[in-house]
Short mmCIF file of N, CA and C in Angstrom, two decimals:
data_model
loop_
_atom_site.label_atom_id
_atom_site.label_comp_id
_atom_site.label_asym_id
_atom_site.label_seq_id
_atom_site.Cartn_x
_atom_site.Cartn_y
_atom_site.Cartn_z
N UNK A 29 78.44 121.86 87.67
CA UNK A 29 77.21 121.51 87.68
C UNK A 29 76.40 122.73 88.09
N UNK A 30 75.18 122.80 87.54
CA UNK A 30 74.19 123.90 88.01
C UNK A 30 73.04 123.32 88.76
N UNK A 31 72.46 124.02 89.75
CA UNK A 31 71.32 123.55 90.46
C UNK A 31 70.68 124.76 90.96
N UNK A 32 69.46 124.40 91.59
CA UNK A 32 68.75 125.35 92.37
C UNK A 32 69.35 125.77 93.79
N UNK A 33 69.51 124.65 94.39
CA UNK A 33 70.01 124.75 95.83
C UNK A 33 71.10 123.88 96.02
N UNK A 34 72.03 124.36 96.70
CA UNK A 34 73.27 123.50 97.05
C UNK A 34 73.40 123.50 98.62
N UNK A 35 73.22 122.44 99.34
CA UNK A 35 73.04 122.30 100.44
C UNK A 35 74.40 121.63 101.01
N UNK A 36 75.35 122.59 101.88
CA UNK A 36 76.34 122.21 102.45
C UNK A 36 76.19 121.46 103.55
N UNK A 37 76.56 120.11 103.78
CA UNK A 37 76.45 119.50 104.94
C UNK A 37 75.35 118.41 104.88
N UNK A 38 75.82 117.24 105.22
CA UNK A 38 74.78 115.93 104.96
C UNK A 38 74.72 115.28 106.23
N UNK A 39 74.43 116.08 107.30
CA UNK A 39 74.12 115.64 108.53
C UNK A 39 72.69 115.65 108.68
N UNK A 40 71.93 115.59 109.74
CA UNK A 40 70.61 115.34 109.88
C UNK A 40 69.83 116.72 109.47
N UNK A 41 70.42 117.89 109.79
CA UNK A 41 69.72 119.13 109.04
C UNK A 41 70.00 119.34 107.82
N UNK A 42 71.14 119.04 107.00
CA UNK A 42 71.30 119.12 105.77
C UNK A 42 70.45 118.06 104.82
N UNK A 43 70.30 116.80 105.53
CA UNK A 43 69.47 115.91 104.88
C UNK A 43 67.95 116.32 104.74
N UNK A 44 67.31 116.83 105.79
CA UNK A 44 66.12 117.29 105.98
C UNK A 44 65.89 118.44 105.18
N UNK A 45 66.78 119.50 104.98
CA UNK A 45 66.63 120.46 104.07
C UNK A 45 66.45 120.06 102.68
N UNK A 46 67.50 119.22 102.50
CA UNK A 46 67.59 118.82 101.03
C UNK A 46 66.42 118.05 100.48
N UNK A 47 65.89 117.20 101.35
CA UNK A 47 64.77 116.35 101.07
C UNK A 47 63.28 117.40 101.00
N UNK A 48 63.33 118.46 101.83
CA UNK A 48 62.40 119.33 101.93
C UNK A 48 62.24 120.09 100.55
N UNK A 49 63.40 120.48 100.17
CA UNK A 49 63.60 121.40 98.91
C UNK A 49 63.08 120.40 97.68
N UNK A 50 63.65 118.99 97.65
CA UNK A 50 63.42 118.24 96.52
C UNK A 50 61.92 117.84 96.38
N UNK A 51 61.14 117.98 97.49
CA UNK A 51 59.77 117.75 97.70
C UNK A 51 58.99 118.79 96.95
N UNK A 52 59.66 120.13 96.89
CA UNK A 52 58.93 121.21 96.44
C UNK A 52 59.44 121.37 94.85
N UNK A 53 60.07 120.48 94.41
CA UNK A 53 60.55 120.53 93.14
C UNK A 53 61.99 121.25 92.70
N UNK A 54 62.37 121.45 93.69
CA UNK A 54 63.99 122.12 93.23
C UNK A 54 64.92 121.08 92.93
N UNK A 55 65.97 121.48 92.18
CA UNK A 55 67.18 120.68 91.91
C UNK A 55 68.10 121.03 92.95
N UNK A 56 68.30 119.92 93.60
CA UNK A 56 69.39 120.06 94.92
C UNK A 56 70.44 119.12 94.70
N UNK A 57 71.69 119.80 95.24
CA UNK A 57 72.82 119.03 95.29
C UNK A 57 73.43 119.16 96.88
N UNK A 58 73.50 117.92 97.32
CA UNK A 58 73.81 117.91 98.75
C UNK A 58 75.33 117.52 98.80
N UNK A 59 76.05 118.37 99.28
CA UNK A 59 77.53 118.47 99.28
C UNK A 59 78.15 118.21 100.67
N UNK A 60 79.12 117.24 100.74
CA UNK A 60 79.59 116.90 102.03
C UNK A 60 81.20 116.08 101.95
N UNK A 61 81.77 116.36 102.90
CA UNK A 61 83.05 115.87 102.88
C UNK A 61 83.37 114.39 103.05
N UNK A 62 82.29 113.87 103.80
CA UNK A 62 82.57 112.56 104.14
C UNK A 62 82.02 111.56 103.24
N UNK A 63 82.44 110.08 103.21
CA UNK A 63 82.34 109.29 102.15
C UNK A 63 80.87 109.02 101.90
N UNK A 64 80.01 108.96 102.99
CA UNK A 64 78.57 108.97 102.89
C UNK A 64 77.70 109.81 103.73
N UNK A 65 76.47 110.20 103.30
CA UNK A 65 75.90 110.95 104.11
C UNK A 65 75.73 110.54 105.63
N UNK A 66 75.33 111.31 106.63
CA UNK A 66 74.93 111.02 107.97
C UNK A 66 75.57 112.13 108.92
N UNK A 67 76.60 112.92 108.48
CA UNK A 67 77.29 114.06 109.28
C UNK A 67 77.89 113.28 110.66
N UNK A 68 78.00 114.01 111.51
CA UNK A 68 78.85 113.55 112.73
C UNK A 68 77.92 112.81 113.52
N UNK A 69 76.48 113.15 113.56
CA UNK A 69 75.66 112.62 114.68
C UNK A 69 75.40 111.21 113.90
N UNK A 70 75.15 111.00 112.73
CA UNK A 70 74.96 109.70 111.91
C UNK A 70 76.13 109.14 111.23
N UNK A 71 77.32 109.30 111.82
CA UNK A 71 78.57 108.94 110.98
C UNK A 71 78.42 107.54 111.02
N UNK A 72 78.64 107.01 109.77
CA UNK A 72 78.66 105.48 109.59
C UNK A 72 79.99 104.82 109.66
N UNK A 73 80.24 103.58 109.89
CA UNK A 73 81.48 102.95 110.12
C UNK A 73 81.99 102.87 108.55
N UNK A 74 83.38 102.76 108.31
CA UNK A 74 83.95 102.40 107.11
C UNK A 74 83.37 101.29 106.49
N UNK A 75 83.08 101.30 105.29
CA UNK A 75 82.58 100.02 104.63
C UNK A 75 83.50 98.82 104.81
N UNK A 76 84.77 98.93 104.72
CA UNK A 76 85.76 97.86 104.83
C UNK A 76 85.61 97.06 106.30
N UNK A 77 84.87 97.85 107.27
CA UNK A 77 84.96 97.22 108.66
C UNK A 77 83.75 96.17 108.66
N UNK A 78 82.77 96.32 107.82
CA UNK A 78 81.46 95.30 107.63
C UNK A 78 80.98 95.19 109.13
N UNK A 79 80.46 96.52 109.62
CA UNK A 79 79.82 96.47 110.97
C UNK A 79 78.60 95.56 110.84
N UNK A 80 78.36 94.67 111.75
CA UNK A 80 77.30 93.91 111.77
C UNK A 80 76.11 94.40 112.33
N UNK A 81 76.01 95.35 113.12
CA UNK A 81 74.96 96.01 113.81
C UNK A 81 75.43 97.66 113.84
N UNK A 82 75.27 98.23 112.62
CA UNK A 82 75.61 99.91 112.98
C UNK A 82 74.59 100.51 113.71
N UNK A 83 73.33 99.96 113.93
CA UNK A 83 72.27 100.83 114.38
C UNK A 83 72.58 100.79 116.00
N UNK A 84 73.37 99.68 116.35
CA UNK A 84 73.90 99.88 117.76
C UNK A 84 74.65 101.21 118.34
N UNK A 85 75.19 101.75 117.18
CA UNK A 85 76.12 102.99 117.60
C UNK A 85 75.27 104.24 117.42
N UNK A 86 74.06 104.11 117.07
CA UNK A 86 73.31 105.42 116.98
C UNK A 86 72.05 105.44 117.93
N UNK A 87 71.77 106.81 118.31
CA UNK A 87 70.51 107.09 118.80
C UNK A 87 69.53 107.65 117.74
N UNK A 88 68.25 107.21 117.92
CA UNK A 88 67.28 107.69 117.06
C UNK A 88 67.55 106.96 115.58
N UNK A 89 67.81 105.84 115.55
CA UNK A 89 68.13 105.10 114.30
C UNK A 89 67.00 105.14 113.57
N UNK A 90 65.80 105.03 113.78
CA UNK A 90 64.73 105.15 112.90
C UNK A 90 64.71 106.59 112.28
N UNK A 91 64.90 107.57 112.81
CA UNK A 91 64.99 108.93 112.17
C UNK A 91 66.08 108.81 110.96
N UNK A 92 67.34 108.49 111.48
CA UNK A 92 68.30 108.25 110.44
C UNK A 92 67.84 107.25 109.21
N UNK A 93 67.41 106.10 109.66
CA UNK A 93 66.92 105.51 108.51
C UNK A 93 65.81 105.83 107.55
N UNK A 94 65.01 106.62 108.04
CA UNK A 94 63.75 107.30 107.42
C UNK A 94 64.77 108.48 106.45
N UNK A 95 65.62 109.16 106.98
CA UNK A 95 66.24 110.04 106.04
C UNK A 95 67.07 109.54 105.10
N UNK A 96 67.65 108.53 105.49
CA UNK A 96 68.45 107.89 104.48
C UNK A 96 67.49 107.11 103.19
N UNK A 97 66.47 106.38 103.74
CA UNK A 97 65.72 105.92 102.84
C UNK A 97 64.91 106.98 101.72
N UNK A 98 64.60 108.02 102.32
CA UNK A 98 64.01 109.11 101.60
C UNK A 98 64.93 109.77 100.57
N UNK A 99 66.28 109.85 101.07
CA UNK A 99 67.25 110.32 100.26
C UNK A 99 67.62 109.39 98.98
N UNK A 100 67.51 107.96 99.29
CA UNK A 100 67.74 107.12 98.16
C UNK A 100 66.66 107.20 97.27
N UNK A 101 65.43 107.51 97.28
CA UNK A 101 64.31 107.40 96.44
C UNK A 101 64.31 108.95 96.13
N UNK A 102 64.95 109.99 96.44
CA UNK A 102 64.77 111.36 95.83
C UNK A 102 65.43 111.47 94.66
N UNK A 103 65.30 112.88 94.04
CA UNK A 103 66.18 113.06 93.05
C UNK A 103 67.34 114.02 93.53
N UNK A 104 67.65 114.18 94.66
CA UNK A 104 68.84 114.85 95.23
C UNK A 104 70.05 114.48 94.81
N UNK A 105 70.99 115.19 94.20
CA UNK A 105 72.31 114.55 93.87
C UNK A 105 73.13 114.85 95.05
N UNK A 106 73.66 113.73 95.31
CA UNK A 106 74.67 113.57 96.57
C UNK A 106 76.01 113.47 96.01
N UNK A 107 76.66 114.55 96.59
CA UNK A 107 78.07 114.78 96.18
C UNK A 107 79.00 114.44 97.53
N UNK A 108 79.37 113.39 97.83
CA UNK A 108 80.22 113.10 98.87
C UNK A 108 81.78 113.24 98.34
N UNK A 109 82.49 113.13 99.43
CA UNK A 109 84.12 113.42 99.43
C UNK A 109 84.15 114.88 98.61
N UNK A 110 83.46 115.84 98.87
CA UNK A 110 83.55 117.11 98.32
C UNK A 110 83.78 117.83 99.57
N UNK A 111 85.19 118.37 99.57
CA UNK A 111 85.70 119.22 100.71
C UNK A 111 85.48 120.69 100.28
N UNK A 112 84.60 121.24 101.04
CA UNK A 112 84.12 122.77 100.48
C UNK A 112 85.13 123.65 101.15
N UNK A 113 85.75 124.45 100.35
CA UNK A 113 86.71 125.42 100.82
C UNK A 113 86.28 126.79 100.88
N UNK A 114 85.19 127.11 99.81
CA UNK A 114 84.97 128.39 99.68
C UNK A 114 83.64 128.47 98.82
N UNK A 115 82.80 129.54 99.29
CA UNK A 115 81.68 129.64 98.54
C UNK A 115 81.66 131.25 98.06
N UNK A 116 81.72 131.45 96.78
CA UNK A 116 81.99 132.70 96.20
C UNK A 116 80.69 133.29 95.72
N UNK A 117 80.45 134.55 95.77
CA UNK A 117 79.33 135.25 95.06
C UNK A 117 79.86 135.83 93.62
N UNK A 118 79.06 135.12 92.64
CA UNK A 118 79.51 135.57 91.37
C UNK A 118 78.23 136.27 90.49
N UNK A 119 78.47 136.90 89.46
CA UNK A 119 77.32 137.69 88.98
C UNK A 119 76.21 136.58 88.28
N UNK A 120 76.55 135.20 88.16
CA UNK A 120 75.46 134.04 87.95
C UNK A 120 74.96 133.45 89.18
N UNK A 121 75.20 134.07 90.29
CA UNK A 121 74.82 133.26 91.68
C UNK A 121 76.17 132.77 92.31
N UNK A 122 75.61 131.97 93.46
CA UNK A 122 76.82 131.39 94.34
C UNK A 122 77.56 130.39 93.70
N UNK A 123 78.84 130.21 93.87
CA UNK A 123 79.74 129.23 93.44
C UNK A 123 80.34 128.43 94.52
N UNK A 124 80.00 127.19 94.62
CA UNK A 124 80.68 126.35 95.72
C UNK A 124 81.97 125.70 95.22
N UNK A 125 82.96 126.10 95.92
CA UNK A 125 84.18 125.36 95.43
C UNK A 125 84.67 124.32 96.55
N UNK A 126 85.15 123.06 95.72
CA UNK A 126 85.46 121.99 96.64
C UNK A 126 86.58 121.33 96.10
N UNK A 127 87.28 120.48 96.89
CA UNK A 127 88.21 119.55 96.48
C UNK A 127 87.71 118.26 96.72
N UNK A 128 88.00 117.34 95.76
CA UNK A 128 87.39 115.81 95.82
C UNK A 128 88.39 114.87 96.34
N UNK A 129 87.55 113.98 97.01
CA UNK A 129 88.38 112.72 97.45
C UNK A 129 89.19 112.85 98.81
N UNK A 130 89.56 111.88 99.31
CA UNK A 130 90.23 111.82 100.47
C UNK A 130 91.66 112.52 100.33
N UNK A 131 92.21 112.68 99.23
CA UNK A 131 93.54 113.41 99.03
C UNK A 131 93.27 114.91 98.64
N UNK A 132 91.96 115.27 98.41
CA UNK A 132 91.54 116.46 98.02
C UNK A 132 92.50 117.16 97.09
N UNK A 133 92.82 116.36 95.91
CA UNK A 133 93.58 116.75 94.85
C UNK A 133 92.91 117.54 93.62
N UNK A 134 91.50 117.09 93.32
CA UNK A 134 90.83 117.45 91.98
C UNK A 134 89.86 118.48 92.44
N UNK A 135 89.80 119.81 91.81
CA UNK A 135 88.97 120.66 92.24
C UNK A 135 87.48 120.31 91.64
N UNK A 136 86.33 120.94 92.16
CA UNK A 136 84.92 120.76 91.77
C UNK A 136 84.28 122.03 91.98
N UNK A 137 83.23 122.39 91.16
CA UNK A 137 82.44 123.72 91.39
C UNK A 137 81.12 123.22 91.30
N UNK A 138 80.15 123.70 92.06
CA UNK A 138 78.83 123.63 91.92
C UNK A 138 78.18 125.09 91.99
N UNK A 139 77.47 125.14 90.86
CA UNK A 139 76.83 126.71 90.78
C UNK A 139 75.54 126.61 91.15
N UNK A 140 74.90 127.29 91.96
CA UNK A 140 73.64 127.27 92.45
C UNK A 140 72.91 128.64 92.58
N UNK A 141 71.71 128.69 92.55
CA UNK A 141 70.68 129.86 92.55
C UNK A 141 70.84 130.25 94.27
N UNK A 142 70.92 129.17 95.00
CA UNK A 142 71.02 129.59 96.40
C UNK A 142 71.79 128.38 97.13
N UNK A 143 72.38 128.92 98.24
CA UNK A 143 73.24 127.97 99.10
C UNK A 143 72.80 127.84 100.33
N UNK A 144 72.61 126.67 101.04
CA UNK A 144 72.19 126.47 102.56
C UNK A 144 73.21 125.82 103.24
N UNK A 145 73.74 126.61 104.36
CA UNK A 145 74.72 125.92 104.97
C UNK A 145 74.10 125.29 106.21
N UNK A 146 74.42 124.04 106.12
CA UNK A 146 74.02 122.99 107.30
C UNK A 146 75.38 122.21 107.81
N UNK A 147 76.20 123.03 108.17
CA UNK A 147 77.59 122.33 108.76
C UNK A 147 77.48 121.75 109.96
N UNK A 148 76.53 121.83 110.65
CA UNK A 148 76.49 121.15 111.95
C UNK A 148 77.31 121.87 113.11
N UNK A 149 77.39 121.15 114.17
CA UNK A 149 78.12 121.71 115.31
C UNK A 149 79.54 121.29 115.35
N UNK A 150 80.23 122.04 116.02
CA UNK A 150 81.67 121.46 116.16
C UNK A 150 82.16 121.69 117.52
N UNK A 151 83.30 120.96 117.93
CA UNK A 151 83.80 121.27 119.35
C UNK A 151 84.72 122.46 119.49
N UNK A 152 84.60 123.02 120.25
CA UNK A 152 85.45 124.09 120.89
C UNK A 152 86.23 123.40 122.18
N UNK A 153 87.46 123.30 122.01
CA UNK A 153 87.96 122.60 123.17
C UNK A 153 88.75 123.65 123.92
N UNK A 154 88.71 123.43 125.16
CA UNK A 154 89.50 124.52 126.17
C UNK A 154 90.55 123.84 126.75
N UNK A 155 91.70 124.04 126.50
CA UNK A 155 93.02 123.34 127.05
C UNK A 155 92.82 123.39 128.75
N UNK A 156 93.19 122.17 129.29
CA UNK A 156 93.23 121.89 130.69
C UNK A 156 94.39 121.08 130.76
N UNK A 157 94.92 121.20 132.18
CA UNK A 157 96.02 120.28 132.53
C UNK A 157 95.95 118.77 132.17
N UNK A 158 96.76 118.39 131.33
CA UNK A 158 96.62 116.92 130.88
C UNK A 158 96.13 116.73 129.45
N UNK A 159 95.68 117.67 128.99
CA UNK A 159 94.76 117.58 127.76
C UNK A 159 95.41 116.94 126.64
N UNK A 160 96.96 117.00 126.52
CA UNK A 160 97.79 116.51 125.37
C UNK A 160 98.29 115.14 125.82
N UNK A 161 97.96 114.63 126.93
CA UNK A 161 98.54 113.25 127.26
C UNK A 161 97.84 111.98 126.41
N UNK A 162 98.42 110.94 126.26
CA UNK A 162 98.12 109.90 125.54
C UNK A 162 96.76 109.20 126.14
N UNK A 163 95.83 109.22 125.31
CA UNK A 163 94.22 108.54 125.74
C UNK A 163 93.45 109.63 126.21
N UNK A 164 93.88 110.87 126.13
CA UNK A 164 92.92 112.13 126.41
C UNK A 164 92.25 112.46 124.94
N UNK A 165 91.10 112.26 124.68
CA UNK A 165 90.49 112.58 123.52
C UNK A 165 89.14 113.59 123.78
N UNK A 166 88.79 114.38 122.84
CA UNK A 166 87.34 115.10 123.00
C UNK A 166 86.50 114.04 122.83
N UNK A 167 85.31 114.70 123.20
CA UNK A 167 83.89 114.05 122.99
C UNK A 167 83.74 113.59 121.64
N UNK A 168 83.79 114.46 120.85
CA UNK A 168 83.63 114.11 119.51
C UNK A 168 84.69 113.25 118.76
N UNK A 169 85.80 113.36 119.31
CA UNK A 169 86.83 112.47 118.96
C UNK A 169 86.59 110.87 119.40
N UNK A 170 86.27 110.91 120.39
CA UNK A 170 85.76 109.57 120.95
C UNK A 170 84.62 108.74 119.99
N UNK A 171 83.72 110.00 119.82
CA UNK A 171 82.47 109.44 118.88
C UNK A 171 82.78 108.97 117.60
N UNK A 172 83.97 109.78 117.04
CA UNK A 172 84.49 109.50 115.58
C UNK A 172 84.97 108.09 115.83
N UNK A 173 85.74 107.94 116.68
CA UNK A 173 86.52 106.46 116.77
C UNK A 173 85.59 105.52 116.71
N UNK A 174 84.54 105.47 117.67
CA UNK A 174 83.64 104.70 117.89
C UNK A 174 82.87 104.30 116.54
N UNK A 175 82.01 105.23 115.90
CA UNK A 175 81.12 105.25 114.92
C UNK A 175 81.98 105.20 113.66
N UNK A 176 83.07 105.79 113.45
CA UNK A 176 83.72 105.72 112.05
C UNK A 176 84.74 104.36 112.06
N UNK A 177 85.39 104.09 113.13
CA UNK A 177 86.39 103.22 113.25
C UNK A 177 86.11 101.79 113.83
N UNK A 178 84.86 101.90 114.79
CA UNK A 178 84.60 101.01 115.66
C UNK A 178 85.48 100.59 116.67
N UNK A 179 86.07 101.58 117.21
CA UNK A 179 87.18 101.39 118.12
C UNK A 179 86.75 102.40 119.38
N UNK A 180 87.18 102.06 120.44
CA UNK A 180 87.05 102.78 121.81
C UNK A 180 88.45 103.29 122.25
N UNK A 181 88.48 104.69 122.78
CA UNK A 181 89.62 105.12 123.21
C UNK A 181 90.38 104.61 124.59
N UNK A 182 89.61 103.42 125.13
CA UNK A 182 90.15 102.73 126.34
C UNK A 182 89.02 101.88 127.02
N UNK A 183 89.37 101.11 128.22
CA UNK A 183 88.45 100.51 128.76
C UNK A 183 87.70 101.29 129.66
N UNK A 184 88.21 102.34 130.09
CA UNK A 184 87.42 103.00 131.16
C UNK A 184 87.49 104.54 130.62
N UNK A 185 86.28 105.37 130.81
CA UNK A 185 86.40 106.69 130.43
C UNK A 185 85.68 107.59 131.30
N UNK A 186 86.08 109.08 131.38
CA UNK A 186 85.64 110.00 132.03
C UNK A 186 85.07 111.01 130.80
N UNK A 187 83.80 111.04 130.69
CA UNK A 187 83.15 111.94 129.61
C UNK A 187 83.01 113.42 130.27
N UNK A 188 83.64 114.58 130.00
CA UNK A 188 83.55 115.72 130.73
C UNK A 188 83.51 116.66 129.56
N UNK A 189 82.70 117.76 130.06
CA UNK A 189 82.67 119.04 129.30
C UNK A 189 81.42 119.73 129.24
N UNK A 190 80.92 120.35 128.19
CA UNK A 190 79.56 121.09 128.29
C UNK A 190 78.66 120.64 126.82
N UNK A 191 77.56 120.74 126.94
CA UNK A 191 76.73 120.42 125.65
C UNK A 191 76.03 119.33 125.66
N UNK A 192 75.33 119.20 124.61
CA UNK A 192 74.38 118.13 124.15
C UNK A 192 75.02 116.60 123.70
N UNK A 193 76.22 116.95 123.34
CA UNK A 193 77.17 115.67 122.70
C UNK A 193 77.51 114.80 123.80
N UNK A 194 77.61 115.23 125.17
CA UNK A 194 78.18 114.41 126.07
C UNK A 194 77.38 113.07 126.50
N UNK A 195 75.98 113.23 126.57
CA UNK A 195 75.31 112.17 126.97
C UNK A 195 75.37 111.14 125.66
N UNK A 196 75.05 111.32 124.67
CA UNK A 196 75.19 110.48 123.55
C UNK A 196 76.51 109.65 123.38
N UNK A 197 77.61 110.36 123.69
CA UNK A 197 78.90 109.88 123.55
C UNK A 197 79.02 108.93 124.78
N UNK A 198 78.76 109.32 125.93
CA UNK A 198 78.77 108.40 127.12
C UNK A 198 77.97 107.19 127.05
N UNK A 199 76.70 107.27 126.47
CA UNK A 199 75.88 106.15 126.20
C UNK A 199 76.51 105.28 125.19
N UNK A 200 77.03 105.82 124.12
CA UNK A 200 77.56 105.01 122.90
C UNK A 200 78.81 104.31 123.54
N UNK A 201 79.61 105.02 124.36
CA UNK A 201 80.73 104.22 124.72
C UNK A 201 80.31 103.13 125.63
N UNK A 202 79.41 103.36 126.67
CA UNK A 202 78.97 102.51 127.42
C UNK A 202 78.34 101.16 126.76
N UNK A 203 77.74 101.27 125.58
CA UNK A 203 76.90 100.31 124.91
C UNK A 203 78.11 99.57 124.25
N UNK A 204 79.25 100.15 124.08
CA UNK A 204 80.31 99.35 123.36
C UNK A 204 81.34 98.74 124.24
N UNK A 205 80.83 98.81 125.58
CA UNK A 205 81.66 98.00 126.55
C UNK A 205 82.69 98.67 127.36
N UNK A 206 82.53 100.05 127.09
CA UNK A 206 83.51 101.02 127.96
C UNK A 206 82.91 101.39 129.35
N UNK A 207 83.73 101.05 130.41
CA UNK A 207 83.03 101.42 131.76
C UNK A 207 83.34 103.08 131.95
N UNK A 208 82.03 103.80 131.79
CA UNK A 208 81.86 105.21 132.01
C UNK A 208 82.00 105.40 133.59
N UNK A 209 83.42 106.01 133.99
CA UNK A 209 83.48 106.20 135.33
C UNK A 209 82.65 107.37 135.90
N UNK A 210 82.69 108.53 135.15
CA UNK A 210 82.03 109.76 135.50
C UNK A 210 81.55 110.19 134.14
N UNK A 211 80.31 111.04 134.22
CA UNK A 211 79.88 112.12 133.14
C UNK A 211 79.68 113.34 133.97
N UNK A 212 80.49 114.20 133.56
CA UNK A 212 80.85 115.43 134.31
C UNK A 212 80.24 116.71 133.20
N UNK A 213 79.29 117.18 133.56
CA UNK A 213 78.67 118.32 132.91
C UNK A 213 79.09 119.56 133.44
N UNK A 214 79.89 120.59 132.90
CA UNK A 214 80.28 121.74 133.56
C UNK A 214 79.18 122.77 133.96
#
């Protein structure tokens, strides 16, 4: 596939960038490993779970709904379940190499005039005594369990670490019925 712009990452930043480029008349491909757009922040529950109130899992739902609705009416080509493993410079411009689907068995390539990386944040976990014990998960892991699988890591949680993810995770867990015993920002 050929396009003007390949945006890698379908979280809030990638969605906003893809929509802005689309409004300016560029042909845009939005490439993401997840089964649907949203990224980590707006991760959606698996369709088979039939979540009755997915908005309860998210902060700034109206922002997400606006992005989602604009994407649906745009001409952005959304390529989900594309696990990008390499971006290569070629004489014809960048080539984005990905593997398709959950099993990542079939290759795919997107050729673009330009590539925008919007891969979002990620956790850097510092080991601490007890970090490998059962029931100990990262803040991002707890958020992924809640938003993607509609499960919580336990009835009581201590949310600890550093960064902007802690508060949304703590409030999400509390809204799901988890007793947040402490929120500890280093």
